[in-house]
């Protein structure tokens, strides 16, 4: 196999079959999709996801809430842990609300904590910073590019398997027609 001819499906050859040409075009298309399409799609998705995350953070408003009941203190947790407890805060329209928010373990009743709310006054998680947003976008974009490559490889494999089955079936038909002439079993 050391003298394997490169790009043999593209060369003029009387033994080249239509299925060989089809397989060559499928390989070229798969290569373009994986080499150009997947990275472009991954980049577009990464940028779009990161920008959407950053825009979502722009709609949130920081406010101060008061702890209504003391935060629980778990048995085996180091310092810096957080747990959900009841807090009271004012919405942008001035209404007073009570709900659950993550606060430092051991925060006593009446302690002031920072919470984030949307334009309707509903508590939300703290917005992602630029590093977190772009890291998440890169992860989603990379996953998208990888998925496109995997689907492309699977489709190429399916087309190749189909072409191989057609070639084998054609070879069987041709052999069935020629074999009796070459064997002693000719009728």
CSV table of C-alpha atoms in Angstrom, one decimal:
chain,number,residue,atom,x,y,z
A,1,UNK,CA,0.0,0.0,0.0
A,2,UNK,CA,3.1,2.2,0.0
A,3,UNK,CA,2.3,3.4,-3.6
A,4,UNK,CA,-1.2,4.4,-2.8
A,5,UNK,CA,-2.4,6.9,-5.4
A,6,UNK,CA,-3.6,10.2,-3.9
A,7,UNK,CA,-7.0,11.6,-5.0
A,8,UNK,CA,-7.6,8.5,-7.1
A,9,UNK,CA,-11.3,9.2,-7.2
A,10,UNK,CA,-10.8,12.5,-8.9
A,11,UNK,CA,-8.5,11.2,-11.7
A,12,UNK,CA,-9.7,10.0,-15.1
A,13,UNK,CA,-9.8,6.3,-15.0
A,14,UNK,CA,-12.0,3.8,-17.0
A,15,UNK,CA,-12.5,1.7,-13.9
A,16,UNK,CA,-13.8,4.7,-11.8
A,17,UNK,CA,-17.4,4.1,-10.9
A,18,UNK,CA,-20.2,6.7,-10.4
A,19,UNK,CA,-20.3,5.6,-6.7
A,20,UNK,CA,-16.5,6.5,-6.5
A,21,UNK,CA,-17.2,10.0,-7.8
A,22,UNK,CA,-20.2,10.4,-5.4
A,23,UNK,CA,-18.1,9.2,-2.4
A,24,UNK,CA,-15.3,11.7,-3.4
A,25,UNK,CA,-17.9,14.6,-3.5
A,26,UNK,CA,-19.3,13.5,-0.1
A,27,UNK,CA,-15.8,13.4,1.4
A,28,UNK,CA,-15.0,16.9,0.0
A,29,UNK,CA,-18.3,18.3,1.4
A,30,UNK,CA,-17.7,16.7,4.8
A,31,UNK,CA,-14.2,18.1,4.9
A,32,UNK,CA,-15.5,21.6,4.1
A,33,UNK,CA,-18.3,21.4,6.7
A,34,UNK,CA,-15.9,20.2,9.4
A,35,UNK,CA,-13.0,22.4,8.4
A,36,UNK,CA,-14.9,25.7,7.7
A,37,UNK,CA,-18.5,25.3,8.6
A,38,UNK,CA,-18.1,23.9,12.1
A,39,UNK,CA,-15.6,26.5,13.3
A,40,UNK,CA,-17.6,29.4,11.9
A,41,UNK,CA,-20.9,28.1,13.4
A,42,UNK,CA,-19.1,27.5,16.8
A,43,UNK,CA,-17.7,31.0,16.8
A,44,UNK,CA,-21.1,32.5,15.9
A,45,UNK,CA,-22.8,30.5,18.7
A,46,UNK,CA,-20.1,31.4,21.2
A,47,UNK,CA,-20.3,35.1,20.6
A,48,UNK,CA,-24.1,35.1,20.5
A,49,UNK,CA,-24.3,33.2,23.7
A,50,UNK,CA,-21.8,35.3,25.6
A,51,UNK,CA,-23.4,38.6,24.4
A,52,UNK,CA,-26.9,37.3,25.4
A,53,UNK,CA,-25.6,36.4,28.9
A,54,UNK,CA,-24.1,39.9,29.2
A,55,UNK,CA,-27.3,41.6,28.0
A,56,UNK,CA,-29.3,39.5,30.5
A,57,UNK,CA,-27.1,40.8,33.3
A,58,UNK,CA,-27.7,44.4,32.2
A,59,UNK,CA,-31.4,44.1,33.0
A,60,UNK,CA,-30.8,43.0,36.6
A,61,UNK,CA,-30.6,45.5,39.4
A,62,UNK,CA,-28.7,45.2,42.7
A,63,UNK,CA,-30.5,45.9,45.9
A,64,UNK,CA,-30.1,45.3,49.6
A,65,UNK,CA,-32.4,42.8,51.4
A,66,UNK,CA,-32.9,42.2,55.1
A,67,UNK,CA,-32.6,38.6,56.4
A,68,UNK,CA,-36.0,37.7,57.9
A,69,UNK,CA,-34.9,34.5,59.7
A,70,UNK,CA,-31.4,33.4,60.6
A,71,UNK,CA,-29.6,31.4,58.0
A,72,UNK,CA,-29.0,27.8,58.9
A,73,UNK,CA,-25.6,26.7,60.1
A,74,UNK,CA,-24.8,23.2,58.6
A,75,UNK,CA,-22.9,20.7,60.7
A,76,UNK,CA,-19.9,20.1,58.4
A,77,UNK,CA,-19.2,23.1,56.2
A,78,UNK,CA,-16.1,25.3,56.0
A,79,UNK,CA,-16.4,29.1,56.1
A,80,UNK,CA,-17.9,30.9,53.1
A,81,UNK,CA,-20.8,28.5,52.5
A,82,UNK,CA,-24.2,29.8,51.5
A,83,UNK,CA,-27.7,28.6,52.1
A,84,UNK,CA,-31.2,29.7,51.2
A,85,UNK,CA,-33.1,31.7,53.8
A,86,UNK,CA,-36.0,34.1,53.9
A,87,UNK,CA,-35.2,37.8,53.0
A,88,UNK,CA,-37.2,41.0,52.6
A,89,UNK,CA,-36.6,43.6,49.9
A,90,UNK,CA,-38.2,46.4,48.0
A,91,UNK,CA,-39.1,46.0,44.3
A,92,UNK,CA,-38.4,48.8,41.8
A,93,UNK,CA,-42.0,50.1,42.2
A,94,UNK,CA,-41.5,50.3,46.0
A,95,UNK,CA,-43.5,47.2,47.0
A,96,UNK,CA,-42.2,45.1,49.9
A,97,UNK,CA,-41.6,41.4,49.1
A,98,UNK,CA,-40.4,38.3,51.0
A,99,UNK,CA,-38.7,35.4,49.4
A,100,UNK,CA,-35.8,33.0,49.6
A,101,UNK,CA,-32.2,34.1,48.6
A,102,UNK,CA,-28.8,32.6,49.1
A,103,UNK,CA,-27.0,34.1,52.1
A,104,UNK,CA,-23.8,33.3,54.0
A,105,UNK,CA,-24.4,30.5,56.6
A,106,UNK,CA,-24.9,31.9,60.0
A,107,UNK,CA,-26.3,35.3,58.9
A,108,UNK,CA,-28.4,36.5,61.7
A,109,UNK,CA,-31.9,38.0,61.6
A,110,UNK,CA,-31.8,41.6,60.4
A,111,UNK,CA,-28.5,41.3,58.6
A,112,UNK,CA,-28.2,43.1,55.3
A,113,UNK,CA,-27.4,41.1,52.1
A,114,UNK,CA,-27.1,42.0,48.5
A,115,UNK,CA,-29.6,40.4,46.1
A,116,UNK,CA,-30.3,40.9,42.4
A,117,UNK,CA,-33.8,41.5,41.0
A,118,UNK,CA,-35.3,41.9,37.5
A,119,UNK,CA,-37.5,44.8,36.4
A,120,UNK,CA,-40.6,43.0,38.0
A,121,UNK,CA,-38.8,42.7,41.4
A,122,UNK,CA,-38.3,38.9,41.1
A,123,UNK,CA,-35.1,37.7,42.7
A,124,UNK,CA,-32.5,36.3,40.3
A,125,UNK,CA,-29.0,34.9,40.5
A,126,UNK,CA,-26.2,37.4,40.4
A,127,UNK,CA,-25.3,38.2,36.8
A,128,UNK,CA,-22.4,36.6,35.1
A,129,UNK,CA,-19.2,38.7,34.7
A,130,UNK,CA,-17.5,39.0,31.4
A,131,UNK,CA,-15.1,36.1,32.1
A,132,UNK,CA,-17.9,33.8,33.1
A,133,UNK,CA,-20.0,34.9,30.1
A,134,UNK,CA,-17.3,34.3,27.6
A,135,UNK,CA,-16.2,31.1,29.1
A,136,UNK,CA,-19.8,29.8,29.0
A,137,UNK,CA,-20.1,31.0,25.4
A,138,UNK,CA,-16.8,29.3,24.4
A,139,UNK,CA,-18.1,26.1,26.0
A,140,UNK,CA,-21.4,26.2,24.1
A,141,UNK,CA,-19.7,27.2,20.9
A,142,UNK,CA,-17.1,24.5,21.1
A,143,UNK,CA,-19.9,22.0,21.9
A,144,UNK,CA,-21.8,23.2,18.8
A,145,UNK,CA,-18.7,22.8,16.5
A,146,UNK,CA,-18.0,19.4,18.0
A,147,UNK,CA,-21.6,18.3,17.4
A,148,UNK,CA,-21.6,19.5,13.8
A,149,UNK,CA,-18.4,17.5,13.2
A,150,UNK,CA,-19.8,14.4,14.8
A,151,UNK,CA,-23.0,14.6,12.8
A,152,UNK,CA,-21.1,15.2,9.6
A,153,UNK,CA,-18.9,12.2,10.2
A,154,UNK,CA,-21.9,10.1,11.0
A,155,UNK,CA,-23.6,11.2,7.8
A,156,UNK,CA,-20.5,10.6,5.7
A,157,UNK,CA,-20.2,7.1,7.3
A,158,UNK,CA,-23.8,6.4,6.5
A,159,UNK,CA,-23.4,7.5,2.9
A,160,UNK,CA,-20.2,5.5,2.5
A,161,UNK,CA,-21.9,2.4,4.0
A,162,UNK,CA,-24.8,2.8,1.6
A,163,UNK,CA,-22.4,3.2,-1.4
A,164,UNK,CA,-20.4,0.1,-0.3
A,165,UNK,CA,-23.7,-1.9,0.0
A,166,UNK,CA,-24.7,-0.8,-3.5
A,167,UNK,CA,-21.2,-1.7,-4.9
A,168,UNK,CA,-21.3,-5.1,-3.2
A,169,UNK,CA,-24.8,-5.8,-4.6
A,170,UNK,CA,-23.7,-4.8,-8.1
A,171,UNK,CA,-20.6,-7.0,-7.8
A,172,UNK,CA,-22.8,-9.9,-6.7
A,173,UNK,CA,-25.1,-9.4,-9.7
A,174,UNK,CA,-22.2,-9.2,-12.1
A,175,UNK,CA,-20.5,-12.2,-10.6
A,176,UNK,CA,-23.7,-14.2,-10.8
A,177,UNK,CA,-23.9,-13.4,-14.5
A,178,UNK,CA,-20.2,-14.2,-15.2
A,179,UNK,CA,-19.5,-17.1,-12.9
A,180,UNK,CA,-21.3,-19.8,-14.9
A,181,UNK,CA,-19.0,-19.1,-17.9
A,182,UNK,CA,-15.9,-19.6,-15.8
A,183,UNK,CA,-16.8,-22.7,-13.9
A,184,UNK,CA,-17.5,-26.3,-14.8
A,185,UNK,CA,-21.1,-25.9,-13.5
A,186,UNK,CA,-22.3,-24.1,-16.6
A,187,UNK,CA,-25.7,-25.5,-17.6
